[in-house]
Amino acid sequence: MEMLGLYPVFYVPNFGSAWLMGLTGTIHILASHTSVGAGMLFAFLAHKAYKEDRPELYDYMKRYGMFLLIFSYVIGSITGPGIWYTATAASPRGISALIHNFVWVWATEWVFFIYEVIGVFALVYFIDKIDRKTHLKLTYTFAIASVGTLALIIGIISFMMWPGNDAFYNTGSASDAFFGMNTFPHMFLRIGFMIMMSGIIGMIISSAMKKDNAALSKELTQKMGIVSLLGGFVTMFFFMWYIMTLPANASAILALPSNSGIILQRIILAILFSVYFLVAIFKPQWISRTLAIVMLFVIGISGVWPGEKLRESMRKPYVAGQYIYSNNIIARDVPGKGIKSEVPILAAKGFLKVDPWVPERLRTITPENKLEVGEMLTKRACSNCHSLETNGKYRPMATLIATKLPGKDAATINNYMKNVIGTGAVSYMPKIALPDEEYDAMAAWMATQVK
Amino acid sequence: MDATLINLMKDPAGVPFFPVVFQGLYILTWALHAAFVLLALGAFGLSLYGSTKQKTDSNWKIFNPHLIMTGKFSVSMLILLGIAPLLFTQVIYDSGWYVANTLSGAWVFIFIYSLITGYMMFYWYAAANKKGKSGNTIIGLISFAILVFCGILMHNFAVESISPTKWMEWYAPNGVINNSGFNFHIDIIRLAFMVSLTIPVVGIFMQNYSDFLSTRKDFSSEYLTFVKNLGTKLAVVGLLISAVLFVVWMLKEGLLLNPVVLATIVSVVVLLLLAMRNKNSYVTTGILVVVALFISGVRELVRYNIMSGLGYDLYGYHMNLEIETITMFLLTFVILGFTGIAFILTMAWKVGKREGVFDASKDVAVTKLANATLAIFILWTAVYFAWGIVALFKNTL
Ligand code: HEM
């Protein structure tokens, strides 16, 4: 019998599994972007300190470094594999696709990580144990290594959005997959953000130095304000380019009413952030340590969370390379790799026949097990993007049905699945064509969850 | 789950290179991960004892902060070195790894946040210890327990991934599906063996430590002898415990007479003798590396036997050869990686051997390595962009 290589379904009641990734991802991005930004800033400061012979800057770097070590490296290096782990639990076949395409790229990134982590310990602990010239060289290589980790991951996450052209599908080559249309805009967008974050963290440290050295504190806060403003500008500029390199399904998501506020919201945020940076430049004494810390979280969270959520949404219905759906079904042929779409098999046979994880007693629908089968199938087919229960929180199915499908009953839901989802009519949902009896069981169970 | 299904779950994209190469890299990099896991937990665990002693004992007063620093650095290293085997295991044993991750999805999540909490608390413990605050031992103890718990979760994933015959029963006990991701299964002998290795590893580390510092005048020989003797005691007792657990584990797996296992036992005996003789601890460490590789090999042997016994065809994994990216990896790993790490480690070695500031710009080796590293990094970046632009032009114009 023909089966599909599916994995067990992991599902957190009322939430689903995708939000776990969103949470870990947000923390990771904050930490990792800050640390790469700090790597660049370190190089800049070390350069200045060396060329202009300003020993007091080393003291600043040392403090900054301690913060960096704890905040960025501890959190960044754990949440990095962390996203990967949680993504695995939520979309095993999505991660698998990325790993099998890009394992050597990741392995290369890993070499950079090793250099970075050993480097950061050396950079901070040896700051007054080795001569400044060698320290400066170490700082330069550290900065390049940090940016290098971005250069290596960016092609992979851009591929998650889309390969950018058809070359990859025909050649199956990782190089074609890696360098797509939006790889470079995406990269510079993030570099801008990293620069901005480094300035924001820098202000926390410079504002804390007021007591020890007021003049230096003022000078550094001003500099950090300029750095942040510059970073913010780079981010905005490349964001606009980035948006233009997105695929059609992403634009459809962006146009959804639930996302209508997003662009406006970004503009308001940009103005708010700029005000803060301008204050740092013109009134550095107003920036206190508390304010700087609060702003770090305000900017970090309000900048990253919606952005990442949007990126995750815009990718829908796919999780990787526009060939794997979020619900782990292969959506199209990839001749270059010998991959075949699984959509037709499902349409002909249904999950009950081809999902290896269906317990024997549920393989045939009976009046007694119909609801149980319906729940199982809904989790398999829809739970990656929707929470399912009555009080679901994350893109809640029951609420969406109640508001968008006026009938609310099993027949309406069945009809919607068959004629809308089953035909692939909505660009942000996978085409999930199934035999009638499976739709019937799913609709019956879903109707029990709708209020 | 039978062989057809385990084979079916292999990624349709195939592997990008010969499976045996991934297998070899897995064994190598897991051994490195394990080495730092053991050193981290060993140093941390011993420092908990040390922090109760340091107020009254002058030797512990010097040694304890060094132990803590070692633990702190080792946790960073173990995380980093865990990434590589995490990659390779997913390439060739994706079926097992992904099933384990979905069956234990909730634990996966808990693992990450426990590790963050545990490691942050480690920094807290280190800072409190430095200031000599009382009560820091409690923080340390909690942090230590969390990190050990992380290790137990890792072990849980490893055990689940090699138990295909139980998967269906775990996912749907009595035919009722449980999606909660709270499966938890351990193999107590195997776990005990892994944990027991922390003792000899920290012991041998202490021998090294003492030898390394013996050239410095600011450490008394009385202190160094104290550390070394304690290290020897730990190494010997620890190795005996580990050896017994290892034999029991192998008996259970039915692998005791396998040549790789026998070779492992011989290498452990050699290690024991060297640690007892306590002459040149660097040689002992060399053998320790060999032992670590053997243990990693045995772990892989256990997995390979189980999986192929069920019909999993590892070497027949469909392959889509990928030349560009492996070339990038090999060149980066060998040229950039080795030069870069050599630069920092040589520098660190020389800094450690000296009191005061080390003028590396007058040291020919370090300067050469520094310049080479910088040049290689710049070259790497140039190649990256050139490659990207060529690929983009080729595909879009
Ligand atoms: C304090 C944290 C950690 C501890 C104590 C720890 C400990 C362990 C132990 C004891 C094993 C062997 C389990 C067995 O064979 O029974 C193991 C395996 C492994 N660890 Fe870790 N680990 C930690 C963190 C990590 C992290 C952060 C990663 C990933 C980046 C990682 C990646 C791995 C991998 C890939 C394996 C092999 C799994 C397999 O293929 O079966 N570990 N770890």
PDB file of C-alpha atoms in Angstrom, chain A residues 98-222:
ATOM      1  CA  LEU A  98      15.822  22.723   4.753  1.00  0.00           C
ATOM      2  CA  ILE A  99      18.360  20.413   6.350  1.00  0.00           C
ATOM      3  CA  HIS A 100      18.557  18.127   3.371  1.00  0.00           C
ATOM      4  CA  ASN A 101      19.030  21.015   1.006  1.00  0.00           C
ATOM      5  CA  PHE A 102      21.359  23.140   3.071  1.00  0.00           C
ATOM      6  CA  VAL A 103      23.217  20.921   5.480  1.00  0.00           C
ATOM      7  CA  TRP A 104      26.614  22.055   4.211  1.00  0.00           C
ATOM      8  CA  VAL A 105      25.652  25.699   4.455  1.00  0.00           C
ATOM      9  CA  TRP A 106      24.657  25.171   8.052  1.00  0.00           C
ATOM     10  CA  ALA A 107      27.822  23.257   8.679  1.00  0.00           C
ATOM     11  CA  THR A 108      29.751  26.217   7.291  1.00  0.00           C
ATOM     12  CA  GLU A 109      27.837  28.548   9.546  1.00  0.00           C
ATOM     13  CA  TRP A 110      28.775  26.316  12.418  1.00  0.00           C
ATOM     14  CA  VAL A 111      32.470  26.907  11.705  1.00  0.00           C
ATOM     15  CA  PHE A 112      31.749  30.620  11.973  1.00  0.00           C
ATOM     16  CA  PHE A 113      29.900  30.127  15.240  1.00  0.00           C
ATOM     17  CA  ILE A 114      32.797  28.334  16.762  1.00  0.00           C
ATOM     18  CA  TYR A 115      35.092  31.150  15.805  1.00  0.00           C
ATOM     19  CA  GLU A 116      32.612  33.675  17.148  1.00  0.00           C
ATOM     20  CA  VAL A 117      32.075  32.099  20.519  1.00  0.00           C
ATOM     21  CA  ILE A 118      35.717  31.386  21.228  1.00  0.00           C
ATOM     22  CA  GLY A 119      36.383  34.840  19.825  1.00  0.00           C
ATOM     23  CA  VAL A 120      33.981  36.646  22.105  1.00  0.00           C
ATOM     24  CA  PHE A 121      35.552  35.132  25.199  1.00  0.00           C
ATOM     25  CA  ALA A 122      38.992  36.138  23.937  1.00  0.00           C
ATOM     26  CA  LEU A 123      37.792  39.594  22.948  1.00  0.00           C
ATOM     27  CA  VAL A 124      36.366  40.367  26.361  1.00  0.00           C
ATOM     28  CA  TYR A 125      38.730  38.589  28.708  1.00  0.00           C
ATOM     29  CA  PHE A 126      41.933  39.501  26.889  1.00  0.00           C
ATOM     30  CA  ILE A 127      41.096  43.162  26.408  1.00  0.00           C
ATOM     31  CA  ASP A 128      43.794  44.189  28.844  1.00  0.00           C
ATOM     32  CA  LYS A 129      45.909  41.079  28.574  1.00  0.00           C
ATOM     33  CA  ILE A 130      47.157  41.449  25.011  1.00  0.00           C
ATOM     34  CA  ASP A 131      48.522  44.357  23.004  1.00  0.00           C
ATOM     35  CA  ARG A 132      46.047  46.616  21.275  1.00  0.00           C
ATOM     36  CA  LYS A 133      47.098  45.972  17.748  1.00  0.00           C
ATOM     37  CA  THR A 134      46.474  42.250  17.974  1.00  0.00           C
ATOM     38  CA  HIS A 135      43.269  42.941  19.809  1.00  0.00           C
ATOM     39  CA  LEU A 136      42.171  45.164  16.959  1.00  0.00           C
ATOM     40  CA  LYS A 137      42.773  42.395  14.447  1.00  0.00           C
ATOM     41  CA  LEU A 138      40.799  40.015  16.588  1.00  0.00           C
ATOM     42  CA  THR A 139      37.952  42.519  16.652  1.00  0.00           C
ATOM     43  CA  TYR A 140      37.917  42.836  12.878  1.00  0.00           C
ATOM     44  CA  THR A 141      37.794  39.107  12.316  1.00  0.00           C
ATOM     45  CA  PHE A 142      35.118  38.819  14.951  1.00  0.00           C
ATOM     46  CA  ALA A 143      32.966  41.379  13.171  1.00  0.00           C
ATOM     47  CA  ILE A 144      33.339  39.632   9.836  1.00  0.00           C
ATOM     48  CA  ALA A 145      32.580  36.265  11.415  1.00  0.00           C
ATOM     49  CA  SER A 146      29.427  37.687  12.974  1.00  0.00           C
ATOM     50  CA  VAL A 147      28.188  39.163   9.742  1.00  0.00           C
ATOM     51  CA  GLY A 148      29.215  35.917   8.072  1.00  0.00           C
ATOM     52  CA  THR A 149      26.766  33.959  10.184  1.00  0.00           C
ATOM     53  CA  LEU A 150      24.040  36.228   8.864  1.00  0.00           C
ATOM     54  CA  ALA A 151      25.284  35.841   5.303  1.00  0.00           C
ATOM     55  CA  LEU A 152      25.004  32.090   5.700  1.00  0.00           C
ATOM     56  CA  ILE A 153      21.619  31.825   7.330  1.00  0.00           C
ATOM     57  CA  ILE A 154      19.949  34.479   5.213  1.00  0.00           C
ATOM     58  CA  GLY A 155      19.802  32.407   2.046  1.00  0.00           C
ATOM     59  CA  ILE A 156      18.139  29.630   3.978  1.00  0.00           C
ATOM     60  CA  ILE A 157      15.444  31.773   5.536  1.00  0.00           C
ATOM     61  CA  SER A 158      14.878  33.564   2.270  1.00  0.00           C
ATOM     62  CA  PHE A 159      14.398  30.200   0.639  1.00  0.00           C
ATOM     63  CA  MET A 160      11.712  29.489   3.201  1.00  0.00           C
ATOM     64  CA  MET A 161       9.798  32.342   1.638  1.00  0.00           C
ATOM     65  CA  TRP A 162      10.573  31.284  -1.894  1.00  0.00           C
ATOM     66  CA  PRO A 163      13.491  30.252  -4.091  1.00  0.00           C
ATOM     67  CA  GLY A 164      12.908  33.372  -6.156  1.00  0.00           C
ATOM     68  CA  ASN A 165      12.867  31.670  -9.545  1.00  0.00           C
ATOM     69  CA  ASP A 166      12.366  28.264 -11.084  1.00  0.00           C
ATOM     70  CA  ALA A 167      15.999  27.284 -11.372  1.00  0.00           C
ATOM     71  CA  PHE A 168      16.023  25.376  -8.098  1.00  0.00           C
ATOM     72  CA  TYR A 169      13.051  23.203  -9.047  1.00  0.00           C
ATOM     73  CA  ASN A 170      14.855  22.039 -12.134  1.00  0.00           C
ATOM     74  CA  THR A 171      18.391  21.732 -10.858  1.00  0.00           C
ATOM     75  CA  GLY A 172      17.736  20.922  -7.223  1.00  0.00           C
ATOM     76  CA  SER A 173      20.940  22.787  -6.466  1.00  0.00           C
ATOM     77  CA  ALA A 174      21.406  24.392  -3.076  1.00  0.00           C
ATOM     78  CA  SER A 175      23.239  27.280  -4.638  1.00  0.00           C
ATOM     79  CA  ASP A 176      20.233  28.123  -6.824  1.00  0.00           C
ATOM     80  CA  ALA A 177      17.983  27.810  -3.815  1.00  0.00           C
ATOM     81  CA  PHE A 178      20.196  29.936  -1.629  1.00  0.00           C
ATOM     82  CA  PHE A 179      20.667  33.000  -3.799  1.00  0.00           C
ATOM     83  CA  GLY A 180      17.138  34.040  -4.642  1.00  0.00           C
ATOM     84  CA  MET A 181      15.593  37.388  -5.458  1.00  0.00           C
ATOM     85  CA  ASN A 182      15.079  38.412  -1.900  1.00  0.00           C
ATOM     86  CA  THR A 183      18.264  37.058  -0.343  1.00  0.00           C
ATOM     87  CA  PHE A 184      20.238  40.283  -0.593  1.00  0.00           C
ATOM     88  CA  PRO A 185      17.510  42.800   0.279  1.00  0.00           C
ATOM     89  CA  HIS A 186      16.665  40.579   3.215  1.00  0.00           C
ATOM     90  CA  MET A 187      20.281  40.515   4.285  1.00  0.00           C
ATOM     91  CA  PHE A 188      20.763  44.270   4.232  1.00  0.00           C
ATOM     92  CA  LEU A 189      17.428  44.811   5.914  1.00  0.00           C
ATOM     93  CA  ARG A 190      18.726  42.740   8.791  1.00  0.00           C
ATOM     94  CA  ILE A 191      22.109  44.383   8.829  1.00  0.00           C
ATOM     95  CA  GLY A 192      20.331  47.700   9.228  1.00  0.00           C
ATOM     96  CA  PHE A 193      18.355  46.330  12.118  1.00  0.00           C
ATOM     97  CA  MET A 194      21.497  44.928  13.705  1.00  0.00           C
ATOM     98  CA  ILE A 195      23.222  48.270  13.544  1.00  0.00           C
ATOM     99  CA  MET A 196      20.204  49.885  15.118  1.00  0.00           C
ATOM    100  CA  MET A 197      20.075  47.326  17.932  1.00  0.00           C
ATOM    101  CA  SER A 198      23.770  47.720  18.671  1.00  0.00           C
ATOM    102  CA  GLY A 199      23.280  51.442  19.127  1.00  0.00           C
ATOM    103  CA  ILE A 200      20.310  50.875  21.377  1.00  0.00           C
ATOM    104  CA  ILE A 201      22.235  48.515  23.628  1.00  0.00           C
ATOM    105  CA  GLY A 202      25.208  50.829  23.499  1.00  0.00           C
ATOM    106  CA  MET A 203      23.048  53.563  25.027  1.00  0.00           C
ATOM    107  CA  ILE A 204      22.227  51.389  28.007  1.00  0.00           C
ATOM    108  CA  ILE A 205      25.881  51.134  28.791  1.00  0.00           C
ATOM    109  CA  SER A 206      26.862  54.678  27.949  1.00  0.00           C
ATOM    110  CA  SER A 207      24.019  56.120  30.018  1.00  0.00           C
ATOM    111  CA  ALA A 208      25.106  53.980  32.951  1.00  0.00           C
ATOM    112  CA  MET A 209      28.546  55.592  32.826  1.00  0.00           C
ATOM    113  CA  LYS A 210      27.290  59.080  33.675  1.00  0.00           C
ATOM    114  CA  LYS A 211      28.589  58.975  37.225  1.00  0.00           C
ATOM    115  CA  ASP A 212      32.082  57.797  36.369  1.00  0.00           C
ATOM    116  CA  ASN A 213      32.728  59.980  33.366  1.00  0.00           C
ATOM    117  CA  ALA A 214      30.019  62.418  32.340  1.00  0.00           C
ATOM    118  CA  ALA A 215      31.769  63.739  29.253  1.00  0.00           C
ATOM    119  CA  LEU A 216      32.489  60.322  27.828  1.00  0.00           C
ATOM    120  CA  SER A 217      28.992  59.154  28.614  1.00  0.00           C
ATOM    121  CA  LYS A 218      27.562  62.101  26.717  1.00  0.00           C
ATOM    122  CA  GLU A 219      29.806  61.626  23.738  1.00  0.00           C
ATOM    123  CA  LEU A 220      29.033  57.932  23.512  1.00  0.00           C
ATOM    124  CA  THR A 221      25.293  58.343  23.907  1.00  0.00           C
ATOM    125  CA  GLN A 222      25.356  60.806  21.034  1.00  0.00           C
TER     126      GLN A 222
END
